Short mmCIF file of C-alpha atoms in Angstrom, two decimals:
data_model
loop_
_atom_site.label_atom_id
_atom_site.label_comp_id
_atom_site.label_asym_id
_atom_site.label_seq_id
_atom_site.Cartn_x
_atom_site.Cartn_y
_atom_site.Cartn_z
CA MET A 9 119.45 137.51 117.86
CA LYS A 10 117.34 140.28 116.27
CA GLU A 11 119.90 141.25 113.62
CA SER A 12 118.79 140.20 110.12
CA PHE A 13 120.82 137.52 108.37
CA ASN A 14 119.64 138.46 104.88
CA LYS A 15 120.29 142.17 105.41
CA ASN A 16 123.89 141.37 106.33
CA ILE A 17 124.31 139.23 103.21
CA ALA A 18 122.79 141.98 101.05
CA LEU A 19 125.03 144.61 102.65
CA SER A 20 128.18 142.59 102.02
CA ILE A 21 127.19 141.95 98.40
CA CYS A 22 126.62 145.65 97.77
CA ASN A 23 129.76 146.77 99.61
CA HIS A 24 132.01 144.33 97.72
CA TRP A 25 130.21 144.44 94.35
CA ASP A 26 133.25 144.15 92.09
CA CYS A 27 135.32 141.86 94.35
CA PRO A 28 135.70 138.10 93.74
CA ALA A 29 133.25 136.14 95.88
CA LEU A 30 133.18 132.47 94.83
CA SER A 31 135.63 130.38 92.82
CA ASP A 32 136.24 126.75 91.97
CA LEU A 33 139.98 126.10 91.96
CA THR A 34 139.54 124.11 88.75
CA GLY A 35 137.00 126.54 87.23
CA GLY A 36 135.78 130.12 87.03
CA THR A 37 135.05 132.94 89.46
CA TYR A 38 131.91 134.84 90.43
CA THR A 39 132.23 138.39 91.67
CA TYR A 40 129.76 139.54 94.32
CA ALA A 41 127.89 141.28 91.47
CA ALA A 42 127.74 138.10 89.37
CA ALA A 43 126.66 136.09 92.40
CA ALA A 44 123.84 138.56 93.07
CA GLY A 45 122.70 138.34 89.45
CA ASN A 46 122.53 134.56 89.60
CA ILE A 47 120.66 134.69 92.89
CA ALA A 48 118.13 137.02 91.25
CA ARG A 49 117.68 134.59 88.34
CA LEU A 50 117.05 131.72 90.75
CA HIS A 51 114.49 133.88 92.56
CA LEU A 52 112.66 134.25 89.23
CA TYR A 53 112.63 130.45 88.92
CA PHE A 54 111.19 130.13 92.40
CA GLU A 55 108.48 132.70 91.66
CA GLU A 56 107.44 130.98 88.43
CA ILE A 57 107.25 127.54 90.05
CA GLY A 58 105.19 128.99 92.91
CA ILE A 59 107.68 128.56 95.75
CA ARG A 60 106.65 130.43 98.90
CA PRO A 61 108.67 131.45 101.96
CA GLY A 62 108.92 128.43 104.21
CA ASP A 63 108.87 125.90 101.36
CA LYS A 64 111.72 123.39 101.42
CA ILE A 65 114.44 123.20 98.76
CA ALA A 66 116.88 120.27 98.91
CA LEU A 67 120.50 120.69 97.84
CA CYS A 68 122.69 117.62 97.23
CA GLY A 69 126.09 117.89 95.60
CA ARG A 70 129.79 118.44 96.01
CA ASN A 71 131.07 121.78 97.23
CA SER A 72 131.11 124.32 94.41
CA SER A 73 130.41 127.95 93.62
CA GLU A 74 127.01 126.99 92.21
CA TRP A 75 126.20 125.04 95.41
CA ALA A 76 126.84 128.26 97.34
CA LEU A 77 124.69 130.28 94.93
CA VAL A 78 121.73 127.91 95.38
CA PHE A 79 122.17 128.09 99.14
CA PHE A 80 122.12 131.89 99.24
CA ALA A 81 119.31 132.09 96.68
CA THR A 82 117.16 129.81 98.84
CA VAL A 83 117.65 131.54 102.18
CA THR A 84 117.44 135.07 100.74
CA TYR A 85 114.11 134.10 99.15
CA GLY A 86 112.77 132.93 102.52
CA ALA A 87 112.63 129.25 101.58
CA VAL A 88 114.16 126.58 103.81
CA VAL A 89 117.34 124.95 102.51
CA VAL A 90 117.84 121.22 103.12
CA PRO A 91 121.55 120.39 102.54
CA ILE A 92 122.08 116.68 101.87
CA LEU A 93 125.54 115.15 101.81
CA ASN A 94 126.53 114.02 98.35
CA GLU A 95 127.96 110.81 99.87
CA PHE A 96 124.56 109.57 101.02
CA LYS A 97 123.21 106.53 99.18
CA PRO A 98 120.22 106.93 96.83
CA ASP A 99 117.68 105.46 99.25
CA ASN A 100 118.86 107.87 101.96
CA ILE A 101 118.55 110.83 99.58
CA HIS A 102 115.03 109.76 98.60
CA HIS A 103 114.10 109.47 102.27
CA LEU A 104 115.51 112.86 103.28
CA VAL A 105 113.92 114.68 100.33
CA ASN A 106 110.57 113.14 101.26
CA HIS A 107 110.92 113.53 105.03
CA SER A 108 111.85 117.20 104.67
CA ASP A 109 108.83 117.85 102.37
CA SER A 110 111.15 119.39 99.79
CA VAL A 111 109.44 120.68 96.63
CA LEU A 112 112.62 121.40 94.64
CA LEU A 113 115.87 119.48 94.35
CA PHE A 114 119.21 120.85 93.16
CA VAL A 115 121.59 117.95 92.58
CA ASP A 116 124.82 116.94 90.86
CA GLU A 117 124.06 115.18 87.59
CA SER A 118 126.13 112.15 88.63
CA ILE A 119 123.95 111.74 91.73
CA TRP A 120 120.73 112.31 89.81
CA GLN A 121 121.53 109.34 87.55
CA SER A 122 121.08 107.02 90.54
CA LEU A 123 117.85 108.67 91.78
CA ASP A 124 114.23 108.15 90.78
CA HIS A 125 111.89 111.15 90.55
CA ASN A 126 108.95 108.80 91.13
CA ASP A 127 110.33 107.97 94.58
CA MET A 128 110.14 111.68 95.49
CA PRO A 129 106.51 112.51 94.60
CA ALA A 130 106.39 115.98 96.22
CA LEU A 131 109.13 117.38 93.97
CA LYS A 132 107.94 119.90 91.40
CA CYS A 133 111.28 120.28 89.59
CA VAL A 134 114.83 118.95 89.70
CA PHE A 135 117.79 121.13 88.66
CA LYS A 136 121.41 120.30 88.01
CA ILE A 137 123.56 122.40 90.34
CA ALA A 138 126.11 123.15 87.61
CA GLY A 139 124.52 125.79 85.42
CA PHE A 140 121.08 125.32 87.05
CA GLU A 141 119.94 123.25 84.07
CA LEU A 142 116.51 121.63 84.31
CA LEU A 143 116.75 117.85 84.77
CA ASP A 144 113.09 117.03 85.33
CA CYS A 145 109.89 118.96 85.98
CA ARG A 146 106.24 118.20 86.64
CA THR A 147 105.28 121.77 85.76
CA ASP A 148 105.15 121.92 81.94
CA THR A 149 104.83 125.69 81.75
CA PHE A 150 108.12 126.16 83.56
CA ARG A 151 110.12 124.56 80.74
CA SER A 152 109.30 127.40 78.35
CA PHE A 153 109.95 129.94 81.11
CA ARG A 154 113.38 128.41 81.73
CA ASP A 155 114.22 128.51 78.01
CA ASP A 156 113.24 132.20 77.85
CA ILE A 157 114.94 133.30 81.09
CA ASP A 158 117.39 135.73 79.45
CA ARG A 159 114.58 137.79 77.94
CA ILE A 160 112.52 137.63 81.15
CA PHE A 161 115.49 138.71 83.26
CA ALA A 162 116.21 141.63 80.91
CA GLU A 163 112.59 142.76 81.11
CA ARG A 164 112.63 142.60 84.91
CA TYR A 165 115.86 144.64 85.05
CA PRO A 166 115.86 146.80 81.88
CA ARG A 167 118.83 148.91 83.07
CA GLY A 168 120.82 145.86 84.07
CA PHE A 169 121.00 144.26 87.50
CA THR A 170 122.61 146.69 89.97
CA ALA A 171 123.33 146.83 93.68
CA ALA A 172 120.12 148.84 94.10
CA ASP A 173 118.18 145.76 92.93
CA VAL A 174 119.47 143.57 95.77
CA LYS A 175 116.37 143.09 97.89
CA TYR A 176 115.91 139.97 99.98
CA TYR A 177 113.33 138.29 102.19
CA ASP A 178 112.85 140.15 105.47
CA ASP A 179 113.81 137.34 107.79
CA ARG A 180 112.74 137.12 111.42
CA PRO A 181 114.93 135.47 114.07
CA ASP A 182 112.53 132.55 114.64
CA ASP A 183 111.96 131.74 110.93
CA ILE A 184 113.37 128.34 110.00
CA MET A 185 116.32 128.78 107.63
CA ILE A 186 117.89 125.31 107.42
CA ILE A 187 116.92 121.70 108.09
CA ASN A 188 120.28 119.99 108.54
CA TYR A 189 120.22 116.23 108.90
CA THR A 190 122.66 114.66 111.33
CA SER A 191 124.92 111.91 109.99
CA GLY A 192 123.52 109.08 112.04
CA SER A 193 126.63 107.88 113.90
CA THR A 194 124.26 106.33 116.48
CA GLY A 195 122.00 104.86 113.82
CA PHE A 196 119.43 107.64 113.47
CA SER A 197 119.37 110.72 111.25
CA LYS A 198 117.37 113.66 112.61
CA GLY A 199 116.47 116.90 110.84
CA VAL A 200 117.83 119.78 112.92
CA MET A 201 115.72 122.92 112.44
CA LEU A 202 117.94 125.99 112.56
CA THR A 203 116.61 129.54 112.40
CA TYR A 204 117.89 132.74 110.83
CA GLY A 205 118.56 133.90 114.39
CA ASN A 206 120.70 130.82 115.10
CA LEU A 207 122.85 131.40 112.03
CA MET A 208 123.09 135.15 112.53
CA SER A 209 124.25 134.73 116.12
CA ASN A 210 127.04 132.40 115.00
CA ALA A 211 127.99 134.54 112.01
CA ARG A 212 128.11 137.67 114.19
CA PHE A 213 130.37 135.87 116.67
CA ALA A 214 132.77 134.81 113.89
CA VAL A 215 132.82 138.30 112.36
CA ASP A 216 133.50 139.92 115.75
CA GLU A 217 135.96 137.40 117.18
CA ILE A 218 138.02 136.41 114.12
CA PRO A 219 139.38 139.76 112.94
CA TYR A 220 142.07 138.57 110.54
CA LEU A 221 139.88 137.99 107.47
CA GLY A 222 139.16 141.00 105.27
CA PRO A 223 137.74 141.91 101.84
CA GLY A 224 139.46 140.04 99.04
CA ASP A 225 141.26 137.60 101.36
CA GLY A 226 141.20 133.99 100.22
CA MET A 227 139.35 131.28 102.16
CA LEU A 228 139.95 127.69 101.06
CA SER A 229 136.78 125.62 101.45
CA MET A 230 137.64 121.97 102.19
CA LEU A 231 134.92 120.84 104.60
CA PRO A 232 131.49 119.66 103.37
CA MET A 233 129.04 122.56 103.02
CA ALA A 234 126.25 120.15 103.96
CA HIS A 235 127.59 120.25 107.53
CA MET A 236 127.22 123.30 109.73
CA TYR A 237 130.93 123.61 110.57
CA GLY A 238 132.00 124.07 106.95
CA LEU A 239 128.86 126.01 106.01
CA LEU A 240 129.25 128.62 108.73
CA VAL A 241 133.00 129.14 108.92
CA GLU A 242 134.06 128.50 105.33
CA LEU A 243 131.12 130.12 103.52
CA ILE A 244 128.77 132.34 105.53
CA PHE A 245 131.45 134.02 107.68
CA PRO A 246 133.86 134.86 104.81
CA ILE A 247 131.03 136.12 102.58
CA MET A 248 129.89 138.48 105.35
CA LYS A 249 133.48 139.75 105.53
CA GLY A 250 133.73 140.30 101.76
CA ALA A 251 136.33 137.55 101.40
CA HIS A 252 136.92 135.27 98.41
CA VAL A 253 135.75 131.68 99.01
CA GLN A 254 137.60 129.16 96.85
CA PHE A 255 136.33 125.59 96.70
CA LEU A 256 138.79 122.72 96.61
CA GLY A 257 136.27 120.50 94.84
CA ARG A 258 138.44 117.38 95.02
CA VAL A 259 139.49 114.73 97.52
CA PRO A 260 142.08 116.55 99.68
CA SER A 261 145.23 114.49 99.15
CA PRO A 262 148.43 116.02 100.61
CA LYS A 263 149.66 117.24 97.21
CA ILE A 264 146.30 118.72 96.24
CA LEU A 265 146.10 120.53 99.57
CA LEU A 266 149.61 121.93 99.35
CA ASP A 267 148.99 123.18 95.81
CA ALA A 268 145.68 124.73 96.91
CA PHE A 269 147.26 126.48 99.90
CA ALA A 270 149.98 127.89 97.62
CA GLN A 271 147.32 129.22 95.23
CA VAL A 272 144.86 130.65 97.80
CA ARG A 273 147.43 131.77 100.42
CA PRO A 274 144.81 131.83 103.20
CA LYS A 275 145.20 133.79 106.42
CA ILE A 276 142.83 131.42 108.20
CA VAL A 277 142.59 127.67 107.69
CA ILE A 278 139.57 125.78 108.99
CA THR A 279 140.26 122.09 109.32
CA VAL A 280 139.85 118.86 111.25
CA PRO A 281 142.55 117.23 113.43
CA LEU A 282 143.45 114.62 110.80
CA VAL A 283 144.95 117.20 108.42
CA ILE A 284 147.22 118.74 111.07
CA GLU A 285 148.15 115.37 112.54
CA LYS A 286 149.15 113.97 109.15
CA ILE A 287 151.48 116.92 108.55
CA VAL A 288 153.09 116.68 111.99
CA THR A 289 153.32 112.90 112.42
CA GLY A 290 154.06 112.13 108.78
CA LYS A 291 156.49 114.91 107.86
CA ILE A 292 157.94 116.49 110.99
CA PHE A 293 158.21 113.83 113.72
CA PRO A 294 160.32 111.45 111.58
CA VAL A 295 162.87 114.26 111.09
CA LEU A 296 162.92 115.25 114.76
CA ARG A 297 163.50 111.63 115.80
CA LYS A 298 166.79 111.41 113.93
CA PRO A 299 169.82 111.23 116.32
CA LEU A 300 171.31 114.61 115.31
CA MET A 301 167.98 116.42 115.63
CA LYS A 302 167.43 114.90 119.08
CA ILE A 303 170.78 116.30 120.19
CA LEU A 304 170.09 119.75 118.73
CA CYS A 305 166.65 119.92 120.34
CA ALA A 306 168.17 119.11 123.72
CA ILE A 307 170.50 122.13 123.62
CA PRO A 308 169.00 125.29 125.14
CA GLY A 309 168.87 128.09 122.60
CA VAL A 310 169.52 125.77 119.67
CA SER A 311 166.17 124.06 120.13
CA ARG A 312 164.40 127.40 119.70
CA ILE A 313 166.24 127.96 116.41
CA VAL A 314 165.12 124.51 115.22
CA TYR A 315 161.52 125.11 116.30
CA ASN A 316 161.42 128.55 114.66
CA LYS A 317 162.58 127.01 111.39
CA ILE A 318 159.90 124.32 111.61
CA LEU A 319 157.29 126.98 112.37
CA ARG A 320 158.30 128.93 109.25
CA GLN A 321 158.16 125.77 107.17
CA MET A 322 154.71 124.87 108.45
CA LYS A 323 153.36 128.36 107.75
CA SER A 324 154.90 128.17 104.30
CA ALA A 325 153.17 124.84 103.68
CA PHE A 326 149.85 126.62 104.35
CA GLY A 327 150.65 129.21 101.68
CA GLY A 328 152.93 131.58 103.58
CA ASN A 329 150.20 133.99 104.66
CA LEU A 330 148.85 132.04 107.65
CA VAL A 331 147.65 133.83 110.77
CA MET A 332 145.75 131.02 112.49
CA VAL A 333 144.36 127.51 112.15
CA VAL A 334 141.00 126.60 113.67
CA VAL A 335 140.55 122.90 114.41
CA GLY A 336 137.07 121.50 114.94
CA GLY A 337 135.22 118.20 115.00
CA ALA A 338 137.48 116.49 117.57
CA ALA A 339 140.45 117.07 119.84
CA LEU A 340 144.03 116.99 118.62
CA ALA A 341 146.20 114.07 119.68
CA PRO A 342 148.08 115.11 122.88
CA GLU A 343 151.50 114.46 121.32
CA VAL A 344 150.67 116.66 118.33
CA GLU A 345 149.13 119.41 120.45
CA ASN A 346 152.15 119.49 122.78
CA PHE A 347 154.42 119.89 119.77
CA LEU A 348 152.35 122.71 118.26
CA ARG A 349 152.55 124.62 121.52
CA ARG A 350 156.29 124.00 121.74
CA ILE A 351 156.92 125.61 118.35
CA ARG A 352 154.27 128.33 119.06
CA PHE A 353 152.09 127.41 116.10
CA PRO A 354 148.98 129.67 115.95
CA TYR A 355 146.11 127.22 116.39
CA THR A 356 142.95 126.88 118.39
CA VAL A 357 140.31 124.19 118.87
CA GLY A 358 136.62 125.02 118.71
CA TYR A 359 133.63 122.97 119.79
CA GLY A 360 130.08 122.74 118.58
CA MET A 361 127.34 120.56 117.19
CA THR A 362 124.74 120.75 114.45
CA GLU A 363 122.04 121.56 117.01
CA CYS A 364 123.90 124.79 117.90
CA ALA A 365 124.48 125.93 114.31
CA PRO A 366 127.24 124.90 115.32
CA LEU A 367 129.23 127.00 117.83
CA ILE A 368 129.31 126.31 121.57
CA ALA A 369 132.90 127.12 122.57
CA TYR A 370 135.90 128.90 121.06
CA ALA A 371 138.96 130.85 122.21
CA SER A 372 141.48 132.80 120.14
CA PRO A 373 144.97 131.25 119.86
CA ASP A 374 146.52 133.81 122.21
CA VAL A 375 144.40 132.68 125.18
CA PHE A 376 143.53 129.09 124.19
CA LYS A 377 144.44 126.36 126.72
CA ALA A 378 145.79 123.00 125.59
CA ARG A 379 143.33 120.05 125.72
CA SER A 380 140.38 122.43 126.05
CA CYS A 381 137.84 123.35 123.39
CA GLY A 382 137.60 127.00 124.36
CA LEU A 383 135.23 129.30 126.23
CA THR A 384 131.46 129.53 125.89
CA VAL A 385 130.68 131.76 122.92
CA THR A 386 128.69 135.00 123.06
CA ARG A 387 124.91 134.75 123.48
CA MET A 388 125.22 131.22 124.86
CA GLU A 389 125.12 129.74 128.36
CA THR A 390 126.56 126.40 129.43
CA ARG A 391 126.28 124.36 132.60
CA ILE A 392 127.66 120.99 133.63
CA ASP A 393 125.54 118.57 135.63
CA SER A 394 128.18 117.58 138.17
CA PRO A 395 128.71 118.12 141.91
CA ASP A 396 132.26 119.24 141.09
CA PRO A 397 132.49 120.43 137.42
CA GLU A 398 136.23 121.13 137.69
CA ASN A 399 137.08 117.54 138.58
CA ILE A 400 134.07 115.29 137.97
CA PRO A 401 132.72 115.15 134.41
CA GLY A 402 129.03 115.75 133.86
CA GLU A 403 126.69 116.23 130.95
CA LEU A 404 127.00 119.61 129.26
CA TRP A 405 123.74 121.55 128.85
CA VAL A 406 123.39 124.67 126.70
CA ARG A 407 120.89 127.41 126.00
CA GLY A 408 120.95 130.65 124.03
CA ASP A 409 120.63 132.15 120.58
CA ASN A 410 122.56 129.37 118.83
CA VAL A 411 120.35 126.50 120.02
CA MET A 412 118.09 124.84 117.45
CA HIS A 413 114.31 125.15 117.18
CA GLY A 414 113.99 121.34 117.42
CA TYR A 415 114.01 118.21 115.26
CA TYR A 416 111.78 118.32 112.18
CA LYS A 417 108.61 116.22 112.57
CA ASN A 418 110.15 114.50 115.60
CA PRO A 419 108.72 115.98 118.82
CA GLU A 420 109.75 112.92 120.83
CA ALA A 421 113.43 113.41 119.99
CA THR A 422 113.10 117.15 120.64
CA ASP A 423 111.53 116.59 124.06
CA ALA A 424 114.26 114.07 124.90
CA VAL A 425 117.06 116.67 124.68
CA PHE A 426 115.31 119.74 126.12
CA ARG A 427 114.56 120.44 129.78
CA ASP A 428 113.46 123.77 131.22
CA GLY A 429 114.85 125.65 128.22
CA TRP A 430 118.22 123.89 128.32
CA MET A 431 119.45 121.40 125.70
CA ASN A 432 121.52 118.35 126.58
CA THR A 433 124.55 118.05 124.28
CA GLY A 434 125.23 114.45 125.31
CA ASP A 435 128.89 115.33 125.91
CA MET A 436 130.59 114.65 129.23
CA CYS A 437 132.70 117.66 130.18
CA THR A 438 134.61 119.45 132.89
CA ARG A 439 135.27 123.19 133.17
CA ASP A 440 138.20 124.90 134.86
CA SER A 441 138.12 128.01 137.03
CA ASP A 442 138.75 130.23 133.99
CA GLY A 443 135.74 128.84 132.16
CA PHE A 444 137.55 126.62 129.65
CA ILE A 445 135.56 123.53 128.69
CA TYR A 446 137.19 120.10 128.38
CA ILE A 447 135.37 117.25 126.65
CA ARG A 448 135.84 113.83 128.23
CA GLY A 449 133.54 111.81 125.98
CA ARG A 450 129.99 111.13 124.90
CA SER A 451 127.50 110.16 127.59
CA LYS A 452 126.10 107.50 125.23
CA THR A 453 129.49 105.81 124.83
CA MET A 454 130.61 106.04 128.47
CA ILE A 455 131.45 102.69 130.05
CA LEU A 456 130.72 102.08 133.72
CA GLY A 457 133.74 100.55 135.45
CA PRO A 458 133.64 97.64 137.93
CA SER A 459 133.37 99.94 140.93
CA GLY A 460 131.18 102.59 139.29
CA GLN A 461 134.01 104.56 137.67
CA ASN A 462 133.24 106.44 134.45
CA ILE A 463 135.42 105.27 131.54
CA TYR A 464 135.48 107.37 128.36
CA PRO A 465 136.37 105.31 125.26
CA GLU A 466 137.35 108.41 123.28
CA GLU A 467 140.19 109.16 125.72
CA ILE A 468 141.59 105.63 125.40
CA GLU A 469 141.23 105.69 121.61
CA GLY A 470 143.03 109.03 121.45
CA LEU A 471 146.07 107.38 123.03
CA LEU A 472 145.89 104.08 121.16
CA ASN A 473 145.55 105.66 117.72
CA HIS A 474 149.09 107.00 117.93
CA TYR A 475 150.81 103.69 118.61
CA PRO A 476 152.65 101.84 115.81
CA LEU A 477 150.53 100.24 113.06
CA VAL A 478 147.24 101.63 114.43
CA MET A 479 145.15 103.39 111.78
CA GLU A 480 141.99 103.78 113.90
CA SER A 481 140.32 102.12 116.86
CA ILE A 482 137.23 101.98 119.00
CA VAL A 483 136.94 100.74 122.57
CA VAL A 484 133.93 98.68 123.66
CA ASP A 485 132.63 96.91 126.74
CA ARG A 486 132.35 93.11 126.30
CA GLU A 487 130.73 91.51 129.35
CA GLY A 488 132.62 93.71 131.77
CA SER A 489 135.92 93.63 129.90
CA ILE A 490 137.29 96.56 127.89
CA ILE A 491 138.24 95.44 124.38
CA ALA A 492 139.96 97.50 121.68
CA LEU A 493 138.93 96.97 118.06
CA VAL A 494 141.81 98.08 115.84
CA VAL A 495 142.16 98.68 112.10
CA PRO A 496 145.85 98.31 111.17
CA ASP A 497 147.70 100.80 108.98
CA GLU A 498 147.79 98.65 105.85
CA ASP A 499 150.15 100.99 103.98
CA THR A 500 152.80 100.57 106.68
CA VAL A 501 152.14 96.83 106.95
CA LYS A 502 152.69 96.41 103.20
CA LYS A 503 155.70 98.73 103.13
CA LEU A 504 157.43 96.77 105.93
CA LYS A 505 156.16 93.42 104.54
CA LEU A 506 154.86 92.37 107.95
CA SER A 507 153.14 89.05 108.52
CA SER A 508 149.84 88.78 110.39
CA ASP A 509 151.74 87.34 113.36
CA GLN A 510 154.08 90.35 113.40
CA VAL A 511 151.10 92.73 113.26
CA LYS A 512 149.46 90.86 116.15
CA SER A 513 152.69 90.99 118.15
CA GLN A 514 152.98 94.76 117.67
CA MET A 515 149.34 95.25 118.70
CA ASP A 516 149.89 93.23 121.85
CA GLU A 517 152.90 95.40 122.64
CA ASN A 518 150.76 98.49 122.01
CA ILE A 519 148.22 97.33 124.59
CA VAL A 520 150.98 96.79 127.17
CA MET A 521 152.26 100.34 126.59
CA LEU A 522 148.73 101.75 126.56
CA ASN A 523 147.79 100.14 129.87
CA ARG A 524 150.80 101.79 131.55
CA GLN A 525 149.06 105.11 130.88
CA LEU A 526 145.64 104.03 132.16
CA PRO A 527 144.22 103.60 135.67
CA ALA A 528 143.63 100.01 136.75
CA TYR A 529 139.84 100.18 136.24
CA ALA A 530 140.24 101.37 132.62
CA LYS A 531 142.89 98.92 131.41
CA VAL A 532 142.25 97.22 128.06
CA LYS A 533 141.89 93.47 128.47
CA GLY A 534 142.16 92.41 124.85
CA ILE A 535 142.44 93.48 121.25
CA GLU A 536 140.61 92.48 118.07
CA ILE A 537 142.25 93.22 114.73
CA MET A 538 139.70 94.25 112.10
CA ASP A 539 139.96 93.05 108.49
CA GLU A 540 138.11 96.09 107.09
CA PRO A 541 137.95 99.80 108.02
CA PHE A 542 135.11 100.81 110.32
CA GLU A 543 131.90 101.83 108.61
CA LYS A 544 131.62 105.62 108.70
CA THR A 545 129.01 108.30 108.44
CA PRO A 546 129.53 110.83 105.62
CA LYS A 547 131.09 113.08 108.29
CA HIS A 548 133.64 110.26 108.78
CA SER A 549 132.50 109.46 112.30
CA ILE A 550 132.57 105.73 113.08
CA ARG A 551 129.12 104.17 113.29
CA ARG A 552 129.78 102.88 116.80
CA TYR A 553 126.44 101.15 117.21
CA LEU A 554 127.59 98.53 114.66
CA TYR A 555 130.52 97.45 116.87
CA ARG A 556 129.22 96.57 120.28
#
């Protein structure tokens, strides 16, 4: 992708100069002009400290307008941004700052209180994200510079900072832009090197293929910016469109989300399956299962009236301005997806991974096929290693403009996933005659059945997780027997005042019902009830390697 990322950011800033760009729902707003001015101030900091293009700058904090400003200041300067999840523990943050060779750290003050500058010896300075205040610095001369920044900024721009002053690093497609560390759901965290070309290819696809967002439109940011999914679709894409990104900034409880949707009134909502599934299974299904509603939904013509009313209510819950919902990160539960299609809810499911910055597949709601994860995106190729890709799952390989440069300081891991220019995603997939991709599971979690059949735990878990009292589950192979580890829904258990024997009885019944849906070679032989929730990565993926 030869198109410049930074030139597109600069163009959008100049074209939408007086429009709102970044807001915290509990705080203030930056216009595109104010954002540009703050980026310019940060560039002065970088110059004074001696930061050069290609140097690494770590960024660890909750989503916020200032987080976004540091991100854009870093990449438009030509430095490499290293986003670190704020939920990582202190020793992990120390390790990632050191492993990435970061020379600056922008961090939330609450996180900084648990860190030790001495454990990160390469850092020149540490800044608080909020207000860009200096927390610590090994460069004494910079302290006086920081204290005198208003005068220095005024001298640099004596007529005030204008759109004509927006000049950014002339990025090349192969320049490294981001080192994004994976969450380590298999026990290892690798630094994915993504280029300006990778990000521009994805941003161009979103701008071209998602036409509904325009200048001034609100985009609610709920997903972590330290992950590529949220970073691309909830920040980079809307900024290139001149939209107004508004950060939730709090744990997204149902009430907080509903209030935020009412305030932002987004046309597009980017989310994960859990949010949609909670709305449908928690609010709508209980109503539809009442005797009168069952009768009404069985009457031709009347059912459509009922579904249209539910559709209006769901759109209203998202702020009343909704055009589409994009679900990523995992597949929707079949029962929920069937219902959404029945009421004609405008949704689609995309697919990607950090190593592809992140897009691999997407299809607009009007052509999207249920259970799929879309079509291969522009400037990408996909192939499935299978003698019959329509019916026999095989590993999905990808190549194209979105694919990473490699893993930082880890040539062995890089070589392990690349072959002849293609990268192995590790996902087992099929593809239909129209090109739609269907994910069956991860190759690393696949279980080999007694007669050589491939068993995909994720498919079994997707069914089991929607049975009574099941909060979450994983399926493992124990000496040739398939066992389900289940975390009960404690809220329901307490509400119904169920004993442990009653919970066990319901789980046993769940397994009987589950096995009726499974082929003989994939039947679950037993169940283990867990006392504690599964340990998760910051991306909320279960650390499967701990439960073998």
